[in-house]
mmCIF file of N, CA and C in Angstrom:
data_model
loop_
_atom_site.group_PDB
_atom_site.id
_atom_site.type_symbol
_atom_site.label_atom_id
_atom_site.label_comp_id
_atom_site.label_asym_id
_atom_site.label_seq_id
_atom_site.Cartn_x
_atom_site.Cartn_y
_atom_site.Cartn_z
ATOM 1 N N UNK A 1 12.689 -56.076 4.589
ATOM 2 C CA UNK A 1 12.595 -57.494 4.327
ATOM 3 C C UNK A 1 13.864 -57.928 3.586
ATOM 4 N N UNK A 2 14.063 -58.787 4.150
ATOM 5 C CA UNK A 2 15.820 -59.289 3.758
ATOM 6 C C UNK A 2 15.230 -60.272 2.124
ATOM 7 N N UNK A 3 16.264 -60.378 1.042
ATOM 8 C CA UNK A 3 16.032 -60.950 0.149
ATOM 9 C C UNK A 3 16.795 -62.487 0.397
ATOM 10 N N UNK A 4 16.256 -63.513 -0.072
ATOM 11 C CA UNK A 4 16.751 -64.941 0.015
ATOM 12 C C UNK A 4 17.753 -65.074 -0.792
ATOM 13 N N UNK A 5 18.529 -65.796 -0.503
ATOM 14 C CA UNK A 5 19.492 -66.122 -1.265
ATOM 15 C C UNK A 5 19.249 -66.525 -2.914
ATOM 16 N N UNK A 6 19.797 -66.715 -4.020
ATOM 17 C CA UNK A 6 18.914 -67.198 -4.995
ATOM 18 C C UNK A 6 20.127 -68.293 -5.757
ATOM 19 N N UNK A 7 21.279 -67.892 -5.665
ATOM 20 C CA UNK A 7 22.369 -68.625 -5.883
ATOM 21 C C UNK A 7 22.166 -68.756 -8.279
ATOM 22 N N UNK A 8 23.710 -69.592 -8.287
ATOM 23 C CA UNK A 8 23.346 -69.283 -9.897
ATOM 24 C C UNK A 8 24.540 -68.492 -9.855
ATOM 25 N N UNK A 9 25.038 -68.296 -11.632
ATOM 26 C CA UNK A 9 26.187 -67.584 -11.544
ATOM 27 C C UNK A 9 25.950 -65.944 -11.397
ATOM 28 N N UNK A 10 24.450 -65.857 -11.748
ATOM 29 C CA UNK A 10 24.263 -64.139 -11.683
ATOM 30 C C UNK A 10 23.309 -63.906 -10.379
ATOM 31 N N UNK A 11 23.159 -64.851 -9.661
ATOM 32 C CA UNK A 11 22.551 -64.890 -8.373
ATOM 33 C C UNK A 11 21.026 -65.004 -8.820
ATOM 34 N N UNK A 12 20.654 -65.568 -10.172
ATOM 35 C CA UNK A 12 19.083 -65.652 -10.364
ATOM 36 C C UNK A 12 18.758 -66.896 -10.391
ATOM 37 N N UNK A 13 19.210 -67.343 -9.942
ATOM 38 C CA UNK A 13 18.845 -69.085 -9.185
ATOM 39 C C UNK A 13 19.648 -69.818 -9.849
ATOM 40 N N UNK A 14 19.371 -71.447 -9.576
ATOM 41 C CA UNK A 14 20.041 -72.310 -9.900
ATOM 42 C C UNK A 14 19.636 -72.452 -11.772
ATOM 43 N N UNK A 15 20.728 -72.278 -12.391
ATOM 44 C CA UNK A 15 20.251 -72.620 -13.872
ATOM 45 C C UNK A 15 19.572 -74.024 -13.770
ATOM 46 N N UNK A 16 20.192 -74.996 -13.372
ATOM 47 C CA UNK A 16 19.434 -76.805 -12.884
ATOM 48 C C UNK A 16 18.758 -76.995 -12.550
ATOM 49 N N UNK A 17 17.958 -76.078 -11.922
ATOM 50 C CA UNK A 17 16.591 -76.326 -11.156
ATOM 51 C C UNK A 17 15.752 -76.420 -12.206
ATOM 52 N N UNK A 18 14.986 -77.554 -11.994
ATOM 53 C CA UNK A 18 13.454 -78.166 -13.310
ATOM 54 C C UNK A 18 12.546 -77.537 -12.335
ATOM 55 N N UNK A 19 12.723 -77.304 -10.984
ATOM 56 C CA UNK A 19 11.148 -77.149 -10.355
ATOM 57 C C UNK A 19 10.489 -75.787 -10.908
ATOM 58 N N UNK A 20 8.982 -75.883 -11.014
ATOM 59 C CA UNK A 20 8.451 -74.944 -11.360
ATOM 60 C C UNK A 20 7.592 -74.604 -9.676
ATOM 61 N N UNK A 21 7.780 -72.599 -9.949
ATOM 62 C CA UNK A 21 6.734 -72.121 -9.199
ATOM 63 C C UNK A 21 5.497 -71.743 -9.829
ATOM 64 N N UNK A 22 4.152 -72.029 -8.861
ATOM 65 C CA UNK A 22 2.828 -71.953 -9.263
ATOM 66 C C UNK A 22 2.820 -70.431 -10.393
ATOM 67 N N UNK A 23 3.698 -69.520 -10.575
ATOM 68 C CA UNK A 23 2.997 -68.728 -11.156
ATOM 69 C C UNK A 23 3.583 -68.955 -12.623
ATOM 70 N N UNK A 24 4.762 -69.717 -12.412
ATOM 71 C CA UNK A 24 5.504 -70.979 -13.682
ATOM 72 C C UNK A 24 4.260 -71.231 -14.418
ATOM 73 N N UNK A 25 3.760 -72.573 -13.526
ATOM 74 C CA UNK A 25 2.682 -73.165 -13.873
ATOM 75 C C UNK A 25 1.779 -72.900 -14.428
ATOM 76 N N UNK A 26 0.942 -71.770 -13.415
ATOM 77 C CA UNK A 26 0.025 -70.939 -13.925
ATOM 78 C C UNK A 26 -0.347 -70.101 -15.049
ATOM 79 N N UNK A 27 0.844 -69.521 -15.126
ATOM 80 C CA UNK A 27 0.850 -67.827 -15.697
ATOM 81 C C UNK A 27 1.822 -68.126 -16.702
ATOM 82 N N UNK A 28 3.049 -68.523 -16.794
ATOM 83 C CA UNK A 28 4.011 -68.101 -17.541
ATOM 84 C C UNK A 28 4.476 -69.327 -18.939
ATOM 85 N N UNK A 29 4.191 -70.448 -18.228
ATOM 86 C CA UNK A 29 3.885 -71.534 -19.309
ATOM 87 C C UNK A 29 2.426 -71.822 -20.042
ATOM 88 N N UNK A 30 1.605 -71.311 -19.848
ATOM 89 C CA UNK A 30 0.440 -70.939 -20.723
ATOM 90 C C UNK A 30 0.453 -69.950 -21.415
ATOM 91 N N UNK A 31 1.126 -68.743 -20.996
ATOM 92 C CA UNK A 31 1.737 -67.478 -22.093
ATOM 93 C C UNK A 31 2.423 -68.193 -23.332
ATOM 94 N N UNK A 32 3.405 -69.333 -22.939
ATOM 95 C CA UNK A 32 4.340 -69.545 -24.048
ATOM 96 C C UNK A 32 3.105 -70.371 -24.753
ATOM 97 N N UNK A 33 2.380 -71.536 -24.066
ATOM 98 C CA UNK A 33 1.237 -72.413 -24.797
ATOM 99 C C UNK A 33 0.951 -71.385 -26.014
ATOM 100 N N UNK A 34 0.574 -69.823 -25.752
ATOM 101 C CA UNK A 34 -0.251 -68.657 -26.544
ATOM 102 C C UNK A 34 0.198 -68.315 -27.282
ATOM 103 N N UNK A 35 1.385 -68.170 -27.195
ATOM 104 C CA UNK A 35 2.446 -67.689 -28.542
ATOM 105 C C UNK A 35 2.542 -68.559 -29.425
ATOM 106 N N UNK A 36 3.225 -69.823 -28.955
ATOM 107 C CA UNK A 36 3.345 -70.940 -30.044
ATOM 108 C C UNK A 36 1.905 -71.255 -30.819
ATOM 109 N N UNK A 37 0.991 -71.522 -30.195
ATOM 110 C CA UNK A 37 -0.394 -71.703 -30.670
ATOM 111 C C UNK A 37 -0.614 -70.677 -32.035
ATOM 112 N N UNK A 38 -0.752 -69.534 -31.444
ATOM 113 C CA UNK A 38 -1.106 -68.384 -32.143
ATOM 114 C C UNK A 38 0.071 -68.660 -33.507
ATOM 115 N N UNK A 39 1.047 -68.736 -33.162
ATOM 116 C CA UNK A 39 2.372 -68.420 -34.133
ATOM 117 C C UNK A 39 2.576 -69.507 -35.218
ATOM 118 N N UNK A 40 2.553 -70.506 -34.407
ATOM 119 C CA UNK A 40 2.873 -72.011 -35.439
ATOM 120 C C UNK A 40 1.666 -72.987 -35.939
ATOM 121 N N UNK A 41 0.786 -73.237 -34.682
ATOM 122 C CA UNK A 41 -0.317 -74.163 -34.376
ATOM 123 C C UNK A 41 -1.444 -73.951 -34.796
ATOM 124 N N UNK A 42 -1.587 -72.872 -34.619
ATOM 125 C CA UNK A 42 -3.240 -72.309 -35.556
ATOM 126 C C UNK A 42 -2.612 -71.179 -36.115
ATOM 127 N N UNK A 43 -2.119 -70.999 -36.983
ATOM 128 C CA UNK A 43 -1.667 -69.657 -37.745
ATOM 129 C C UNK A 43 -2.361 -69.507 -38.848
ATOM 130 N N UNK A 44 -3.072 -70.638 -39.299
ATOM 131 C CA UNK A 44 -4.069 -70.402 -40.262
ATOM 132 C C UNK A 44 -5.131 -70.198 -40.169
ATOM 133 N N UNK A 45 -5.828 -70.678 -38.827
ATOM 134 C CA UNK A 45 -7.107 -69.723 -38.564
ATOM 135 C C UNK A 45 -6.814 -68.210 -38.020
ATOM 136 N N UNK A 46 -5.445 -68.286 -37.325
ATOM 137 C CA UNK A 46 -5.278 -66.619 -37.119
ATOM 138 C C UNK A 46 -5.393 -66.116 -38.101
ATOM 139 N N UNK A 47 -4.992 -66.454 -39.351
ATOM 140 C CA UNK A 47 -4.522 -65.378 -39.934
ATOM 141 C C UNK A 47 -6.132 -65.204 -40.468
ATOM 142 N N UNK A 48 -6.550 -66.028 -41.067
ATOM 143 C CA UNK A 48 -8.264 -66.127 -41.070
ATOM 144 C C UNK A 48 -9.365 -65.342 -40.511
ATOM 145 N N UNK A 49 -9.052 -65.399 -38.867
ATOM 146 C CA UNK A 49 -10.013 -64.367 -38.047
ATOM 147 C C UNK A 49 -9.563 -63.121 -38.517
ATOM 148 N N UNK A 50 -8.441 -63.089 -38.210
ATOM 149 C CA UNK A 50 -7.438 -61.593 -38.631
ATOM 150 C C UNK A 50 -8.124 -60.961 -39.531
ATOM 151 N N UNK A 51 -7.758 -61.781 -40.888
ATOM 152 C CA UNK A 51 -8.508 -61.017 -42.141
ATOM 153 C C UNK A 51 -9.936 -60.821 -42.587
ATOM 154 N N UNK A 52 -10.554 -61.964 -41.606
ATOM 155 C CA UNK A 52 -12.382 -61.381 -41.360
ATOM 156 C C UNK A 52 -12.564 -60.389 -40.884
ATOM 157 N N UNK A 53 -11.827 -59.994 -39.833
ATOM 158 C CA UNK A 53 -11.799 -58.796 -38.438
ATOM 159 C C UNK A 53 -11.627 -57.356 -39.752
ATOM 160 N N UNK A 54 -10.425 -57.655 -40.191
ATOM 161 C CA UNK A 54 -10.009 -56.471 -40.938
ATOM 162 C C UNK A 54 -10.918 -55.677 -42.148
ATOM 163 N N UNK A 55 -11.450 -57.004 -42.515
ATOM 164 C CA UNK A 55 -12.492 -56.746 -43.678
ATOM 165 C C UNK A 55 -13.773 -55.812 -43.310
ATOM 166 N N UNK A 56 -14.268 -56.691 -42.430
ATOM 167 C CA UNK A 56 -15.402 -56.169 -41.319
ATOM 168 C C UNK A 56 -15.489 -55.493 -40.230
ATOM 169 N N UNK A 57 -14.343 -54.854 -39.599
ATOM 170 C CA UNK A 57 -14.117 -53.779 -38.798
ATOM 171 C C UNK A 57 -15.495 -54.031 -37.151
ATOM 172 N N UNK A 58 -16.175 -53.621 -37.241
ATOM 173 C CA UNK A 58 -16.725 -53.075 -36.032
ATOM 174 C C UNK A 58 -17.797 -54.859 -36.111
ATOM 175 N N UNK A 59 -18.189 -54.741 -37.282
ATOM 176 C CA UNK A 59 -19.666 -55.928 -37.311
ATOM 177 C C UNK A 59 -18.724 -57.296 -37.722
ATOM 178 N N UNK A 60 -17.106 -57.319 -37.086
ATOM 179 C CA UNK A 60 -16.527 -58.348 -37.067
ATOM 180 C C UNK A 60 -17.158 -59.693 -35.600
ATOM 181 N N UNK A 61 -17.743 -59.207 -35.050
ATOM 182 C CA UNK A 61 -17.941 -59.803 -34.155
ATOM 183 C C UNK A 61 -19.186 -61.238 -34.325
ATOM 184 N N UNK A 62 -20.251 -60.029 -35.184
ATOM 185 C CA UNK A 62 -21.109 -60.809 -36.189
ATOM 186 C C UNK A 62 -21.117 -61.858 -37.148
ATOM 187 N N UNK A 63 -19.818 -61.314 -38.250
ATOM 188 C CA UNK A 63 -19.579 -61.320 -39.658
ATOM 189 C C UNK A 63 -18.737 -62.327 -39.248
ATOM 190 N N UNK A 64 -17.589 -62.748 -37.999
ATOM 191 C CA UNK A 64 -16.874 -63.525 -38.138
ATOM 192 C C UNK A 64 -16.810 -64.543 -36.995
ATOM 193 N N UNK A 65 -18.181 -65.086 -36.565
ATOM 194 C CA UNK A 65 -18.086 -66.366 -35.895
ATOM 195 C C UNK A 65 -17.435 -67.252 -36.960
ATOM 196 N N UNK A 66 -18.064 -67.575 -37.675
ATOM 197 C CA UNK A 66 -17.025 -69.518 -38.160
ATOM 198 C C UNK A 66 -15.580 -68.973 -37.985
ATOM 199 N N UNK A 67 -15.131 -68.139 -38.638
ATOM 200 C CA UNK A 67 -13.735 -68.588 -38.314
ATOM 201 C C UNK A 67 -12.859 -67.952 -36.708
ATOM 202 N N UNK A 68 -14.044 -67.354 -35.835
ATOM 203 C CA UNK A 68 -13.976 -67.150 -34.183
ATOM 204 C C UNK A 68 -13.704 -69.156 -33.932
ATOM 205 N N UNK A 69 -14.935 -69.328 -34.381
ATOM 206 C CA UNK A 69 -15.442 -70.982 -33.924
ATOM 207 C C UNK A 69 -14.136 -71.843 -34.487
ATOM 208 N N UNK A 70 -13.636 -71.499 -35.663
ATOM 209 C CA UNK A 70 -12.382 -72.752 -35.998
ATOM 210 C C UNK A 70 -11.629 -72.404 -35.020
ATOM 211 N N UNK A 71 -10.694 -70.897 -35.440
ATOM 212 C CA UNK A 71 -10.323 -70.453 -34.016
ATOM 213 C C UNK A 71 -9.989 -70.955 -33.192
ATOM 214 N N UNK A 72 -11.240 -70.694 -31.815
ATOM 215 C CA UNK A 72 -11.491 -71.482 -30.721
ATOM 216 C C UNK A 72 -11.238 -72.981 -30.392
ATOM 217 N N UNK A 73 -11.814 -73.642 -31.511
ATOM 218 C CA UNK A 73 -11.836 -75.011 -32.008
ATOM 219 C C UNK A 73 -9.704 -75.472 -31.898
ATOM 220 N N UNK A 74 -8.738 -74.810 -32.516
ATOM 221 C CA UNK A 74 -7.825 -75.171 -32.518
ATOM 222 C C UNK A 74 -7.065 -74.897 -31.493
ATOM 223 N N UNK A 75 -7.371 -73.610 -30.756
ATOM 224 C CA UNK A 75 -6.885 -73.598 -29.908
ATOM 225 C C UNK A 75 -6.969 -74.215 -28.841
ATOM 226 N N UNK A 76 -8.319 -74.780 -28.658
ATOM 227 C CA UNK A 76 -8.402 -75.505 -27.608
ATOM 228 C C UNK A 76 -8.230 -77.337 -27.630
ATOM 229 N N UNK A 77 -7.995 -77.349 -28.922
ATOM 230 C CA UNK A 77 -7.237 -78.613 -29.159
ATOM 231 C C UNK A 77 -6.042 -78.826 -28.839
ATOM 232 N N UNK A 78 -5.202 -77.305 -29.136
ATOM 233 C CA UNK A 78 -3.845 -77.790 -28.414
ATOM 234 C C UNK A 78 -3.449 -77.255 -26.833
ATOM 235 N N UNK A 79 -4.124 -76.628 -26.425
ATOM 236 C CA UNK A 79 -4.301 -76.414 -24.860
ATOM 237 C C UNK A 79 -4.569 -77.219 -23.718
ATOM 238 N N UNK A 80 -5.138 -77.991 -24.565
ATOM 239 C CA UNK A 80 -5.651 -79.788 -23.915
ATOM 240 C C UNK A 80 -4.425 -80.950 -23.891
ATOM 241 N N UNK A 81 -3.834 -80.684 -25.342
ATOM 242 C CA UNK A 81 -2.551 -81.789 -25.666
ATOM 243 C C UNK A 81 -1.628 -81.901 -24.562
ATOM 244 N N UNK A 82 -1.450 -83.112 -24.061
ATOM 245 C CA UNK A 82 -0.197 -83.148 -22.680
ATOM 246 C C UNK A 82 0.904 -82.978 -23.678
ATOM 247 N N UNK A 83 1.061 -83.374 -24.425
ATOM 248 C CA UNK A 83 2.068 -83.390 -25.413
ATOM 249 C C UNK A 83 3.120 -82.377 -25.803
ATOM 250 N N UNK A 84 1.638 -81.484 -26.074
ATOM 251 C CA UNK A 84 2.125 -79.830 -26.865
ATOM 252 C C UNK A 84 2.232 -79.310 -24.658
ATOM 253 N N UNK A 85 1.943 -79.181 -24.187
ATOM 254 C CA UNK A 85 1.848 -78.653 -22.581
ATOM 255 C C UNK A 85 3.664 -79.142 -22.210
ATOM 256 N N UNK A 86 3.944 -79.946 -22.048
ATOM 257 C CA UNK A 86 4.937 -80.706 -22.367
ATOM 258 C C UNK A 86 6.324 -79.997 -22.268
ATOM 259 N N UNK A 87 6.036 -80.252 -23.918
ATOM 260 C CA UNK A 87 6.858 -79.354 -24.961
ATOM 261 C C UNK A 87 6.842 -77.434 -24.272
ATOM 262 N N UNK A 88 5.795 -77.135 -24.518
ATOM 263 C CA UNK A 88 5.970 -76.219 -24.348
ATOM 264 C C UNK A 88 7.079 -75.492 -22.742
ATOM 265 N N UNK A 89 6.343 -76.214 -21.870
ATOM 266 C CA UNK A 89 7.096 -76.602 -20.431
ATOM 267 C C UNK A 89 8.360 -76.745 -20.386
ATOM 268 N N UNK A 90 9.191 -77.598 -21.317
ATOM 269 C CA UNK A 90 10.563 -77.898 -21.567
ATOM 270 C C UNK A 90 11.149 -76.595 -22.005
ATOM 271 N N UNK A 91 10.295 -75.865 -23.196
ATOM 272 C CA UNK A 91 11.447 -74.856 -23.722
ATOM 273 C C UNK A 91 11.142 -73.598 -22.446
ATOM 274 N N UNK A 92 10.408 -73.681 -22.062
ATOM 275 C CA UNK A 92 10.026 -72.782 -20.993
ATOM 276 C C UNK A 92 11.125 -72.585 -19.767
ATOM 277 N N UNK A 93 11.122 -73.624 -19.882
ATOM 278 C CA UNK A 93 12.886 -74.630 -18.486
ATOM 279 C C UNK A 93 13.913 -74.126 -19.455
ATOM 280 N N UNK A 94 14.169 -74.494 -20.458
ATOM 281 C CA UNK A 94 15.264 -74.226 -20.960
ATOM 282 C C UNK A 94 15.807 -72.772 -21.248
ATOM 283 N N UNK A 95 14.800 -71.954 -21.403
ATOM 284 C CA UNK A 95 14.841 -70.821 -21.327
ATOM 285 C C UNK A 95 15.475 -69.860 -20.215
ATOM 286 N N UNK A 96 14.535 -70.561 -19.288
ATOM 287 C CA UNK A 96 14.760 -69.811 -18.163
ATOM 288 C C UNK A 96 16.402 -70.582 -17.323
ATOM 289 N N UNK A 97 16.756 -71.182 -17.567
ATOM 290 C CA UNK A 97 17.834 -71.770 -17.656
ATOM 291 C C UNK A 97 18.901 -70.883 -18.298
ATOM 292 N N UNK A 98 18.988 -70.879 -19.642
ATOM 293 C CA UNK A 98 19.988 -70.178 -20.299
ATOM 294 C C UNK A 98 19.948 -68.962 -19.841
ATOM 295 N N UNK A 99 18.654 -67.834 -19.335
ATOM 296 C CA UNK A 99 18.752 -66.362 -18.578
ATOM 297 C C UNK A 99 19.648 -66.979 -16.938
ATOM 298 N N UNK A 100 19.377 -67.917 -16.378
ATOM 299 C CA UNK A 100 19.731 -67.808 -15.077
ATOM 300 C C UNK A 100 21.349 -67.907 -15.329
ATOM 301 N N UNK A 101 21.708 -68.846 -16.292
ATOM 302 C CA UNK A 101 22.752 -69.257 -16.233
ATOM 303 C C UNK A 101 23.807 -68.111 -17.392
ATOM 304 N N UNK A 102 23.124 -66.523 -17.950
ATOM 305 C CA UNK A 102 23.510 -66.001 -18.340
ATOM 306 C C UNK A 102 23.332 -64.373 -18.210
ATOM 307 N N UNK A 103 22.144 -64.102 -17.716
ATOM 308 C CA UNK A 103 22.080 -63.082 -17.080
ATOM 309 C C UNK A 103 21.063 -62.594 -18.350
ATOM 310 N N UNK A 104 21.203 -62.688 -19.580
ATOM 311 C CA UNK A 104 20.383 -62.341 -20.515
ATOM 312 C C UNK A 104 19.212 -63.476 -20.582
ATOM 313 N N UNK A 105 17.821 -62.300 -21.091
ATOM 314 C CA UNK A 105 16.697 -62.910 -21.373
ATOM 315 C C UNK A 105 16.506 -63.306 -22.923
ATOM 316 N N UNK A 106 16.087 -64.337 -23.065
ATOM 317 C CA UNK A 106 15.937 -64.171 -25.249
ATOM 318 C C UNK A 106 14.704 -63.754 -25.580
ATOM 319 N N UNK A 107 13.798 -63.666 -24.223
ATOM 320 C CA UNK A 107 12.282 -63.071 -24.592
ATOM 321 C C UNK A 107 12.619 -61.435 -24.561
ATOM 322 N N UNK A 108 12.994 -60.330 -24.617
ATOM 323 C CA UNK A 108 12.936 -58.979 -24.610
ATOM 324 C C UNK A 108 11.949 -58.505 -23.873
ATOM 325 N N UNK A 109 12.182 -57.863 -22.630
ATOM 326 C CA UNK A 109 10.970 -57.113 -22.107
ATOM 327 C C UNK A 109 10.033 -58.394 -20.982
ATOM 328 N N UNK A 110 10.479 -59.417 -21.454
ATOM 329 C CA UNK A 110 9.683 -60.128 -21.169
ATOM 330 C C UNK A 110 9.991 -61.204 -19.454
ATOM 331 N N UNK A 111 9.687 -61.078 -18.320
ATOM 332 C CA UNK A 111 10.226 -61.104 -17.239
ATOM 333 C C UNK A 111 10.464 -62.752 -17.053
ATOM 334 N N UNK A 112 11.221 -63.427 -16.938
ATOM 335 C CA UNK A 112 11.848 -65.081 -16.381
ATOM 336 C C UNK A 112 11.518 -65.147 -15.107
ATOM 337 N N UNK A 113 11.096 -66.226 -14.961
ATOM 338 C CA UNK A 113 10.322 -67.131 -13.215
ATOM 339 C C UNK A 113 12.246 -67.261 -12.719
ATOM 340 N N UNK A 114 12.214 -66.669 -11.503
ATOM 341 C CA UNK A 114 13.862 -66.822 -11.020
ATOM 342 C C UNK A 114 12.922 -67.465 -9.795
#
């Protein structure tokens, strides 16, 4: 099977291209939604469940609904936001932009939609 052309200075596509493919869409801009969420957006109920989990080991599952439920609760507040979806989408483009248009990834390990 012959490979398509992909063009770009390292041949991993056009750095300019905004279009997203479905697994863009799907898969790879809801990963970033997860990180930021987890990292910036609810970092205070993470860290919360975290330290219920840790306290309570096995009967964490029990011991730590409310802060499962805030949790849940924030995350799915910003999973909903067109806003934060958005945002997130843009640095997602931009990202994958600066790898196409440089050959390096800034995620490590972590594979770019070409």
């Amino acid at each position: 099977m012959a490979s398509r052309p992909r063009g770009g200075p390292h041949n991993l596509g056009d750095p300019e291209d905004m279009s997203l493919r479905k697994v863009e869409k799907d898969v790879l801009i809801p990963k970033k939604m997860r990180e930021l969420t987890r990292t910036e957006k609810c970092q205070m109920e993470v860290d919360q469940f975290n330290e219920c989990a840790k306290i309570n080991g096995l009967s964490s599952v029990l011991k730590c609904r409310p802060e499962n439920a805030l949790l849940k609760e924030c995350l799915a507040k910003w999973y909903t936001d067109e806003n934060f979806i958005e945002h997130c989408t843009q640095i997602y483009l931009k990202e994958r932009s600066e790898y196409r248009r440089t050959g390096v990834s800034t995620n490590q390990g972590i594979r770019m939609g070409t």
